[in-house]
Tab-separated table of C-alpha atoms in Angstrom:
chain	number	residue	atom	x	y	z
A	4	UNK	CA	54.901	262.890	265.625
A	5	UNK	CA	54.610	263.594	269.180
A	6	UNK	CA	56.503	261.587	271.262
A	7	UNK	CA	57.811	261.301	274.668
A	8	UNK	CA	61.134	259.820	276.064
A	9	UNK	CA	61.446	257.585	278.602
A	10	UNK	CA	63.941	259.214	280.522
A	11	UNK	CA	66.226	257.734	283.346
A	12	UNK	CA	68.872	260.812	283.298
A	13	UNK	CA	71.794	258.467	282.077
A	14	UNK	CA	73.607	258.669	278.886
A	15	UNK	CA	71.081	256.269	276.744
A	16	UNK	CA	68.027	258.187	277.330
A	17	UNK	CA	69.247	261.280	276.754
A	18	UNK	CA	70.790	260.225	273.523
A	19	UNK	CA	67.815	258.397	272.293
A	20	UNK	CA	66.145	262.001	272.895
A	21	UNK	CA	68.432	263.662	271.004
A	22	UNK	CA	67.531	261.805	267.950
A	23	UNK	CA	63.888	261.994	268.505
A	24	UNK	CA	64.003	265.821	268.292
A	25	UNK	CA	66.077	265.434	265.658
A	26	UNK	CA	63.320	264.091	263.571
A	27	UNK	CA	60.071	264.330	265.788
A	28	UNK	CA	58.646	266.686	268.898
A	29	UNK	CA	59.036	266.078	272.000
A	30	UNK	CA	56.677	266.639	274.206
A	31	UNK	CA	57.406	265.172	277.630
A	32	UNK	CA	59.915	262.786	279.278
A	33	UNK	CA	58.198	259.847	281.013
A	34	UNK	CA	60.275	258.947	284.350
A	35	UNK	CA	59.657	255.747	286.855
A	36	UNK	CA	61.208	255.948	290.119
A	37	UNK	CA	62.051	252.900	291.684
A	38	UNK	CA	61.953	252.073	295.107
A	39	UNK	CA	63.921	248.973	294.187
A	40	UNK	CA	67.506	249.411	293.436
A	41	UNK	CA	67.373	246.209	291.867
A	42	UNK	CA	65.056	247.321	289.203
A	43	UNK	CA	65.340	244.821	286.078
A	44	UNK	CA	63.715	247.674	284.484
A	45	UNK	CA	64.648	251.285	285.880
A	46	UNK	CA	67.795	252.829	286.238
A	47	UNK	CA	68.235	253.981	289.421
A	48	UNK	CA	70.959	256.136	290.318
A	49	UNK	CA	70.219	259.877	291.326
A	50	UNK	CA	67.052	259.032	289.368
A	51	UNK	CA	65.873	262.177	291.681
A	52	UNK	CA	68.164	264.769	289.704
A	53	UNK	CA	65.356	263.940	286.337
A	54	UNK	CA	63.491	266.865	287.692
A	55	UNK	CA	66.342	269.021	287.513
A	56	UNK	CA	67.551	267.676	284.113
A	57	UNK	CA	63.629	268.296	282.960
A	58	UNK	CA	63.983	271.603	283.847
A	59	UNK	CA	66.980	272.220	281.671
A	60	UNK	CA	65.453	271.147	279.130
A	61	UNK	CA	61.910	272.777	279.321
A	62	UNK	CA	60.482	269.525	279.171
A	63	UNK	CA	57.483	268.728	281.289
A	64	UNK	CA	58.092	265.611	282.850
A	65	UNK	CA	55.840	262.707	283.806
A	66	UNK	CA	57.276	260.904	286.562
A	67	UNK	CA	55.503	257.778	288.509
A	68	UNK	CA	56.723	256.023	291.661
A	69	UNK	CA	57.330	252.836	291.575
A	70	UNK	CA	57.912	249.303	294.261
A	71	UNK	CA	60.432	248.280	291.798
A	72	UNK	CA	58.188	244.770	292.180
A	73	UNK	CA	59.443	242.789	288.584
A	74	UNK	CA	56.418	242.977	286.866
A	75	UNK	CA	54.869	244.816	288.662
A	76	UNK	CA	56.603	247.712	287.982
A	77	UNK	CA	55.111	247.738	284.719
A	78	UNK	CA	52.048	248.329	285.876
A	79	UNK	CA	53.747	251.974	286.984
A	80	UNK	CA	55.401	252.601	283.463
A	81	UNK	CA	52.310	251.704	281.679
A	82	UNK	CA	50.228	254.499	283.783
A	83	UNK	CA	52.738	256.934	283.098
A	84	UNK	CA	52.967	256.484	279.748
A	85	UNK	CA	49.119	256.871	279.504
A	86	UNK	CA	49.260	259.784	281.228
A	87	UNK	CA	51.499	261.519	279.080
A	88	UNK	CA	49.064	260.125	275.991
A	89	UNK	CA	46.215	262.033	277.832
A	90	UNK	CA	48.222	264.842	278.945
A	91	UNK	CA	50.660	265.770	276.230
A	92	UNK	CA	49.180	263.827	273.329
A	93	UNK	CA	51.966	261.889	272.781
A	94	UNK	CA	52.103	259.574	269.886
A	95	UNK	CA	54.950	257.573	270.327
A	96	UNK	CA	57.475	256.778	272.920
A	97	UNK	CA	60.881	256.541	272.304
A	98	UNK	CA	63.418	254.668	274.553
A	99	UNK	CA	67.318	254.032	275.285
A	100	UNK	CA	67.229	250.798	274.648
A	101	UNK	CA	70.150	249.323	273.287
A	102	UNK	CA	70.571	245.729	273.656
A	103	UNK	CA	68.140	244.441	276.042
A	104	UNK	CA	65.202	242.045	274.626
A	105	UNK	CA	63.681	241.965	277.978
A	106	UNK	CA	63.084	245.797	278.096
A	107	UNK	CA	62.094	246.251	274.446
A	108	UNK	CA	60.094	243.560	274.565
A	109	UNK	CA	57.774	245.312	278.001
A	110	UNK	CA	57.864	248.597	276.291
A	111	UNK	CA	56.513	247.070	273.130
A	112	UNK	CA	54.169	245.216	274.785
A	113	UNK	CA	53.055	248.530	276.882
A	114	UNK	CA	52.854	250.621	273.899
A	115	UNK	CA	50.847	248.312	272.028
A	116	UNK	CA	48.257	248.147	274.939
A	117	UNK	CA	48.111	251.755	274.904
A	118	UNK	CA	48.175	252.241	271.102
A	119	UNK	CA	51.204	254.263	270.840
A	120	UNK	CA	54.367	253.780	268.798
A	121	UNK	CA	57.523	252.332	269.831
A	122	UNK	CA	60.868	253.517	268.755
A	123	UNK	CA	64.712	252.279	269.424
A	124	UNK	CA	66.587	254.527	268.241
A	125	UNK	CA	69.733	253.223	269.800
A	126	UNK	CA	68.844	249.584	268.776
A	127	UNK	CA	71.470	246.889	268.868
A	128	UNK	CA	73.885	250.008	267.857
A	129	UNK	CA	77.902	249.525	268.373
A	130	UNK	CA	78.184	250.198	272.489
A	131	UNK	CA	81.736	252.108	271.708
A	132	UNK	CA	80.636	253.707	268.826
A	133	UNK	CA	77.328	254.971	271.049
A	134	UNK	CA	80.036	256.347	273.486
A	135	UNK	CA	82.101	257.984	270.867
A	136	UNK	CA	79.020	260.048	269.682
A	137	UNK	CA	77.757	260.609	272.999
A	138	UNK	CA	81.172	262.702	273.951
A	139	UNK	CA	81.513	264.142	270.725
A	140	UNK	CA	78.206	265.670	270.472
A	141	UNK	CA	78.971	267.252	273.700
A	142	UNK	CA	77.125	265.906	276.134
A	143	UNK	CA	78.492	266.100	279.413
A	144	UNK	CA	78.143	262.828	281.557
A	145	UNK	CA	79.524	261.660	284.831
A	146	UNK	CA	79.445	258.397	285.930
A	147	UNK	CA	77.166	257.770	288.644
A	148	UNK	CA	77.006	254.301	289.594
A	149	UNK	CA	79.469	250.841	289.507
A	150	UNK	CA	78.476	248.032	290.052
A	151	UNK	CA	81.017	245.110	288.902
A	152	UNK	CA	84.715	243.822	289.180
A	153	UNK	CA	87.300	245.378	288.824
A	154	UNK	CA	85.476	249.110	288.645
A	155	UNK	CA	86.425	250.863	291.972
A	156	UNK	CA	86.116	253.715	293.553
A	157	UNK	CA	88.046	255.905	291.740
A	158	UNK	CA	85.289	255.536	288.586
A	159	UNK	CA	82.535	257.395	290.713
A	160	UNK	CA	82.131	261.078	289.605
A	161	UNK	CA	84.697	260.426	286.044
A	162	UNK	CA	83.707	262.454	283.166
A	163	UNK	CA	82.759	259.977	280.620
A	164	UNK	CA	85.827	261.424	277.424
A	165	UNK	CA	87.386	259.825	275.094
A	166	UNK	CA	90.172	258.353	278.020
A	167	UNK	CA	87.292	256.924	279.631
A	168	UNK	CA	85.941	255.394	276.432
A	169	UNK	CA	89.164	253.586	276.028
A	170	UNK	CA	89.748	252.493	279.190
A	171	UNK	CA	86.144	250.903	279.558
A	172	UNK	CA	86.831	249.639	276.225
A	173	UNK	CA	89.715	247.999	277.706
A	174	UNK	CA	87.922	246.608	280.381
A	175	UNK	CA	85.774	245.147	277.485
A	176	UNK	CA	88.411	243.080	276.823
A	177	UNK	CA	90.014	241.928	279.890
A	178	UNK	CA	86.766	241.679	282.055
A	179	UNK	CA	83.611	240.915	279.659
A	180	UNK	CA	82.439	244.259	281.399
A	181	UNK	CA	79.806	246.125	278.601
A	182	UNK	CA	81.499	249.404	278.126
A	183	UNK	CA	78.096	251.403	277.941
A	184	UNK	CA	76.984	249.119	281.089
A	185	UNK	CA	74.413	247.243	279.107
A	186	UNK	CA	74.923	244.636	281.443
A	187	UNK	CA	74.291	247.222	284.340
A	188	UNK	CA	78.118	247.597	285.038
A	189	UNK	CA	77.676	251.332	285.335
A	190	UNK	CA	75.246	253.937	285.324
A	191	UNK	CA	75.552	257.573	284.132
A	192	UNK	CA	74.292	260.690	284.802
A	193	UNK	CA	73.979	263.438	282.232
A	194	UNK	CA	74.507	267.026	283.238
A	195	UNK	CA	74.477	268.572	280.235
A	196	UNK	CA	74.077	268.390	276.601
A	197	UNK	CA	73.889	270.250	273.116
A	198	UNK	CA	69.780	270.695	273.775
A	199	UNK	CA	70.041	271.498	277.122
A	200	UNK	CA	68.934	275.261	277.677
A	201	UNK	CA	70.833	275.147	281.072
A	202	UNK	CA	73.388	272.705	282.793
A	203	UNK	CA	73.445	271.053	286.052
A	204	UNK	CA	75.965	271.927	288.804
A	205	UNK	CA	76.422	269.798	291.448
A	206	UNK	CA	77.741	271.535	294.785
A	207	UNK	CA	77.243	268.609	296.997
A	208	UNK	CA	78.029	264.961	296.691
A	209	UNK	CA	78.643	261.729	298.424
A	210	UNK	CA	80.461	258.673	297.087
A	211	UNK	CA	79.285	255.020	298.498
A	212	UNK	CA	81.541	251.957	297.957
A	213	UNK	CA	81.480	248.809	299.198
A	214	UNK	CA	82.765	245.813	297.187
A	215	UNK	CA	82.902	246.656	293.570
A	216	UNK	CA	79.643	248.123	293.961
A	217	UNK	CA	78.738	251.911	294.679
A	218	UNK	CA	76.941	255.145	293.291
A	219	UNK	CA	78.153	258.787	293.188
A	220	UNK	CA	75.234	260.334	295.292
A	221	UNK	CA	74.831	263.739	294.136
A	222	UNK	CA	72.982	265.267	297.312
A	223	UNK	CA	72.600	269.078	296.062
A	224	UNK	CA	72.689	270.603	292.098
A	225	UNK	CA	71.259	273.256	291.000
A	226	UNK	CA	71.046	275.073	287.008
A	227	UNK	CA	73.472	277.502	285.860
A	228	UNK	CA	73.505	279.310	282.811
A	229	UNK	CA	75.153	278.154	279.980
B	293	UNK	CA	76.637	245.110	246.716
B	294	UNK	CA	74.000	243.853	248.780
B	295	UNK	CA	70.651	246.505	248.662
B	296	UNK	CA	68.948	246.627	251.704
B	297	UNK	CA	65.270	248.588	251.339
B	298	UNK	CA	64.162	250.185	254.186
B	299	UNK	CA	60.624	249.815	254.374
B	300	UNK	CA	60.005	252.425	257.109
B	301	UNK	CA	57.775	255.621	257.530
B	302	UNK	CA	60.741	257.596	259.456
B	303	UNK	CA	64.324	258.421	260.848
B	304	UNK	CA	63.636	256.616	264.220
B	305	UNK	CA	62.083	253.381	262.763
B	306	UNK	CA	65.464	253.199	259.920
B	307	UNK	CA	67.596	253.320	263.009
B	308	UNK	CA	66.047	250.462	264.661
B	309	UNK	CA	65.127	248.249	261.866
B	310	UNK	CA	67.604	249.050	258.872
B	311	UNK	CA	70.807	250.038	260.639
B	312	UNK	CA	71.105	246.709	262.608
B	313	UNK	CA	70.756	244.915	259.190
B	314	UNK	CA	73.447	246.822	257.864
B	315	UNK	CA	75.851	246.339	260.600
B	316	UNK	CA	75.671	242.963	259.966
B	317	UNK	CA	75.561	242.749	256.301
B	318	UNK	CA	78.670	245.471	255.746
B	319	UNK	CA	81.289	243.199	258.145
B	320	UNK	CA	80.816	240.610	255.199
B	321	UNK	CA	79.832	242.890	251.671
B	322	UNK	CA	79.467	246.342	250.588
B	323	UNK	CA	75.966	247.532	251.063
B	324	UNK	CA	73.714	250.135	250.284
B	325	UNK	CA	70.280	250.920	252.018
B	326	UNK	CA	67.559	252.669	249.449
B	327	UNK	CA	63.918	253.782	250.572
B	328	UNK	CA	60.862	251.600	248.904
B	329	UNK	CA	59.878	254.320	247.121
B	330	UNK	CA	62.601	255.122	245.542
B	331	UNK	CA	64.368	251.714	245.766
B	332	UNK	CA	65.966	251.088	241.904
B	333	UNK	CA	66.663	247.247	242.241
B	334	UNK	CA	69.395	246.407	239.314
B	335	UNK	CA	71.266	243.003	238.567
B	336	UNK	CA	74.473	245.084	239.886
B	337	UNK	CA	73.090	243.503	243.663
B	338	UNK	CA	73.595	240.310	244.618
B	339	UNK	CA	71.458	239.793	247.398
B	340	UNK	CA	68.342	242.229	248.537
B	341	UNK	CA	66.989	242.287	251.924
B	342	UNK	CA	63.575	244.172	252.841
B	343	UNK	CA	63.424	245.667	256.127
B	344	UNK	CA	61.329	245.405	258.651
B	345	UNK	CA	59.230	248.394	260.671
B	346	UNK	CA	57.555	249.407	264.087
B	347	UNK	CA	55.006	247.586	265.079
B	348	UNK	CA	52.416	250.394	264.305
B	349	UNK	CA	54.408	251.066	260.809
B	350	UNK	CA	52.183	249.744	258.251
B	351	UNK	CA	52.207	252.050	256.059
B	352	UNK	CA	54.352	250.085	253.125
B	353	UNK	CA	51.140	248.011	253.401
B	354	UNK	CA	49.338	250.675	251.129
B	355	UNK	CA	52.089	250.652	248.405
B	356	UNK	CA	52.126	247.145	247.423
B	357	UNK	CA	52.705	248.419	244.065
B	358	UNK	CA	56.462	249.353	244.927
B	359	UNK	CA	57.400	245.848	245.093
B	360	UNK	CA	56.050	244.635	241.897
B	361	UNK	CA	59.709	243.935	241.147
B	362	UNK	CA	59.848	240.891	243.327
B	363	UNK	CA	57.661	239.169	240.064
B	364	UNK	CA	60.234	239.049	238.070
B	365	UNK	CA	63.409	239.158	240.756
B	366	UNK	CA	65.898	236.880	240.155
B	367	UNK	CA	68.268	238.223	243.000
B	368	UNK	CA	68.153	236.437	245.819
B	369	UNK	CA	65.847	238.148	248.444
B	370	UNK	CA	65.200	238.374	252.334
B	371	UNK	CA	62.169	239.751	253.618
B	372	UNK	CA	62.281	240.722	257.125
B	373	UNK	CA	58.822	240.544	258.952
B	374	UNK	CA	57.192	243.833	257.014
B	375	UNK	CA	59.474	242.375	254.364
B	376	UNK	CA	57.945	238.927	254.483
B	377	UNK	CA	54.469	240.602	254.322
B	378	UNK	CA	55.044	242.255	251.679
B	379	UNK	CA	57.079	239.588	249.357
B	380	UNK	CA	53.803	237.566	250.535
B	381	UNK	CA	50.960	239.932	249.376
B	382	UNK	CA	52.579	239.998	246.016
B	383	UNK	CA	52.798	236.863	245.520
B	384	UNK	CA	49.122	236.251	246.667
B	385	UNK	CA	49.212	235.289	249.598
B	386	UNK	CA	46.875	236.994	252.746
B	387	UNK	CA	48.047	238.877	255.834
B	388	UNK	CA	46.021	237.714	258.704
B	389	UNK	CA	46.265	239.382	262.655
B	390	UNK	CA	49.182	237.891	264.275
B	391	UNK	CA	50.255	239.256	267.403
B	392	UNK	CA	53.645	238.314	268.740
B	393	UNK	CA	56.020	240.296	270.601
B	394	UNK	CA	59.073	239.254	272.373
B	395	UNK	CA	61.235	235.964	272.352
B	396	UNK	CA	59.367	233.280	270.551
B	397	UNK	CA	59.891	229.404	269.807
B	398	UNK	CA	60.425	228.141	266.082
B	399	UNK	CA	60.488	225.144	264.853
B	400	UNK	CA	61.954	224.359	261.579
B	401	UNK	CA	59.484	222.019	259.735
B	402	UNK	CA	61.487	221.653	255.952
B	403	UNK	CA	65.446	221.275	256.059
B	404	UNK	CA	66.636	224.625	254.145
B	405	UNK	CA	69.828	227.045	254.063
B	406	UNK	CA	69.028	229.649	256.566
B	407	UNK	CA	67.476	228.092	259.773
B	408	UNK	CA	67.579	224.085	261.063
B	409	UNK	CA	65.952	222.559	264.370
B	410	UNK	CA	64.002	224.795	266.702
B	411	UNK	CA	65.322	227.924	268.248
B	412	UNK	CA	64.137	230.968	270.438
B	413	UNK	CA	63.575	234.218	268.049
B	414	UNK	CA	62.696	237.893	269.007
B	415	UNK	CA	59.156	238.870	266.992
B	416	UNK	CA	57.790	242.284	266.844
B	417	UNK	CA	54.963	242.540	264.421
B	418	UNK	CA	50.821	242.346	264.782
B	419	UNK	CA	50.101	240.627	261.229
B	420	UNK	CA	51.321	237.133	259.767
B	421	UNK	CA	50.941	235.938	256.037
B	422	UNK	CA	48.277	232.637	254.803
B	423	UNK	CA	51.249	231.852	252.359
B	424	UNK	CA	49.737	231.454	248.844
B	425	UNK	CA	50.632	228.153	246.881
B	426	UNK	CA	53.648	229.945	245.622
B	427	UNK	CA	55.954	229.367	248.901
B	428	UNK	CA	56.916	226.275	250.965
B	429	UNK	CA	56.602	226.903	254.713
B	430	UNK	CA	59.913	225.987	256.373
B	431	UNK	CA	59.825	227.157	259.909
B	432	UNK	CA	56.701	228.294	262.268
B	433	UNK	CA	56.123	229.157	265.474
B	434	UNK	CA	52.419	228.044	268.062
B	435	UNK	CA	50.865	230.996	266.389
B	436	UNK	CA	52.492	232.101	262.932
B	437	UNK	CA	54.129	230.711	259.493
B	438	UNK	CA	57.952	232.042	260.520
B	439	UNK	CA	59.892	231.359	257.629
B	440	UNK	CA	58.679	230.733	253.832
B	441	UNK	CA	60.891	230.170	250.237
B	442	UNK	CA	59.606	231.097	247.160
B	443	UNK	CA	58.900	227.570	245.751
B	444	UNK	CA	60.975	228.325	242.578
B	445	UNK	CA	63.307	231.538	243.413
B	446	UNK	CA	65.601	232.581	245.970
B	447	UNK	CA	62.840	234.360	247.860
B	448	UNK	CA	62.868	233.867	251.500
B	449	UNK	CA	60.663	235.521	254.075
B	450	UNK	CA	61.464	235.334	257.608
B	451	UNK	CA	58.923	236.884	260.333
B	452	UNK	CA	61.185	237.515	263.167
B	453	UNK	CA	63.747	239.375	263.285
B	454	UNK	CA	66.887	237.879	262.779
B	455	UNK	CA	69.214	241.127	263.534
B	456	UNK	CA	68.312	240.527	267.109
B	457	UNK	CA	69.271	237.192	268.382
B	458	UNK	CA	69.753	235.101	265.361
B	459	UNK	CA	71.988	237.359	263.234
B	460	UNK	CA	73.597	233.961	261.921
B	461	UNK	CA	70.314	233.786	259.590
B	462	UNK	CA	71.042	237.056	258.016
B	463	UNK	CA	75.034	235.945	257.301
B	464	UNK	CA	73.628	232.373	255.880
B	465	UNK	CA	71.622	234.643	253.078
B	466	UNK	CA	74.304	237.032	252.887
B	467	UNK	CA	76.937	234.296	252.010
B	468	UNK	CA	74.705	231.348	250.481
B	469	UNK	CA	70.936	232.178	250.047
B	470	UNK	CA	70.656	229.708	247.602
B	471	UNK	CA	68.716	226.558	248.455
């Protein structure tokens, strides 16, 4: 079947498009930028760097802007997602969703408008185990963005590894914090992985902190050979 | 050794709708998941649960035949959503359109062992079942029959999708079942 991804450049997505090739083609990824950095929605952290991480891949990429109005923004995803039908035939879409009704439940909804399937592949799947099989397929992910207590600083830009893993894990524990950042703790950014025909260097970065809340900016990356 | 048949077309849709099932299902018994087609239901399982699919996966709708087993099934079974259609159809009831998607409101209407009062339920499927004489209704929501029992057997059908937010419905078969 052809599908396309909908692709935010995190850990999720990328993960839930490694097991669509696995069993499907893909044809594009489907990206929504949001204006909103409050998206209930869209992941939105270096969001811009999907281009780049399209290109890696040799994936074309449909990517639609987007107020981040709840909702609304729907209205956004839903275009793109027909546009990809129209454009690359797609067949299916198949998300990162892991835990959250809310999003499944719009995608569904979209997809059924638009008369396309709807797959999960990460689907109420064990957050630490997702982790574990994230690193150990190879993929190389930093992460990008914190947003609760007690992640500081010092998280912005870590290499998620098995250390990591544990130490989120940990957090799990002590804080209630979602160690994949279901709850949108953290975001991720994905740089490379096993199906990526190139990887992403970033040369240029800023970090932006203020209260338990910030975002590894990467301001300049470019693709190197593998 | 609980059998769980998976009642979907592919990889992605076994992930999604067999996988959570089994997560819950292996904390409490051993398990085994076996394809419809294939599926060889024995006494040597205590408890069966069907699977449910994508919304746009109907194809188990064309091999009724495959669960002709369910006639003469004394195991206790769970059909989940495509698994309630299917225990339905062979058991003569119809499948009518049924659209519901997302959290949904049930009401229990017949006291029974897996679900009690009302509760909020995720739903993912675009057909219901007309249960046939054969079944007791025992929980619906505004728009479709959500739970049914075999009036005779252990045969329960449940629409939503309990792996989501009412996994305590899939533990009640798993450890009791039996009305």
């Amino acid at each position: 079947m052809n599908l396309g991804v909908l692709f935010s450049g995190g850990k999720d997505s990328t993960l839930a498009l490694w097991k669509a090739r696995q069993t499907d083609t893909v044809t594009c990824l489907i990206s929504v930028l949001s204006r909103n950095e409050e998206s209930y929605m869209f992941h939105t952290p270096n969001i811009d760097i999907v281009r780049l991480q399209a290109e890696a891949m040799e994936l074309p990429l449909i990517q639609e802007t987007t107020d981040g109005v709840k909702e609304e923004e729907l209205i956004d995803l839903e275009r793109a997602i027909e546009k990809a039908k129209i454009i690359y035939s797609i067949e299916g879409v198949a998300t990162g969703a892991v835990e959250s009704v809310y999003q499944a439940e719009r995608v569904q909804r979209i997809c059924h408008n638009l008369d396309v399937w709807c797959f999960n592949p990460l689907w109420l799947r064990n957050q630490e185990a997702l982790l574990y099989e994230i690193v150990e397929a190879g993929f190389h992910v930093i992460i990008s963005g914190v947003f609760a207590y007690p992640l500081s600083e010092e998280w912005l830009g870590r290499v998620l590894d098995r250390a990591v893993i544990r130490q989120l894990v940990e957090l799990q524990k002590l804080h209630g914090i979602s160690p994949s950042g279901e709850g949108g703790e953290i975001e991720t950014t994905v740089l490379d992985a096993p199906f990526f025909r190139k990887r992403i260097e970033v040369t240029d970065f800023e970090i932006v902190f203020d209260k338990y809340s910030g975002k590894f900016i990467i301001r300049e990356a470019h693709l190197v050979e593998k | 050794m609980i059998l769980i048949i998976n009642l979907n077309q592919g990889n992605l849709g076994f992930n999604e709708f067999c996988l959570p099932v089994y997560d819950i299902v292996s904390k409490i018994e051993e398990c085994t998941i076996q394809h419809y087609t294939s599926a060889k239901v024995s006494s040597s399982f205590s408890r069966i649960i069907l699977s449910g699919t994508p919304l746009m996966d109907n194809e188990y709708l064309n091999s009724i035949e495959d669960f002709q087993w369910l006639k003469s099934c004394t195991i206790p079974v769970l059909g989940i959503c495509a698994g309630m259609q299917v225990m339905g159809l062979v058991f003569g009831s119809s499948l009518v359109p049924c659209l519901e998607i997302g959290m949904t409101h049930v009401t229990t209407l017949k006291e029974n062992a897996l679900v009690s009062s009302s509760f909020s339920a995720y739903s993912l499927h675009r057909y219901g079942i007309i249960p046939s004489s054969d079944f007791d209704v025992l929980a619906r929501s505004t728009l479709c029959v959500q739970v049914v029992k075999h009036a005779r057997r252990d045969l329960y059908g449940v629409l939503f999708h309990p792996e989501v937010r009412n996994k305590e419905v899939v533990r009640e078969f798993v450890t009791a079942g039996s009305a």
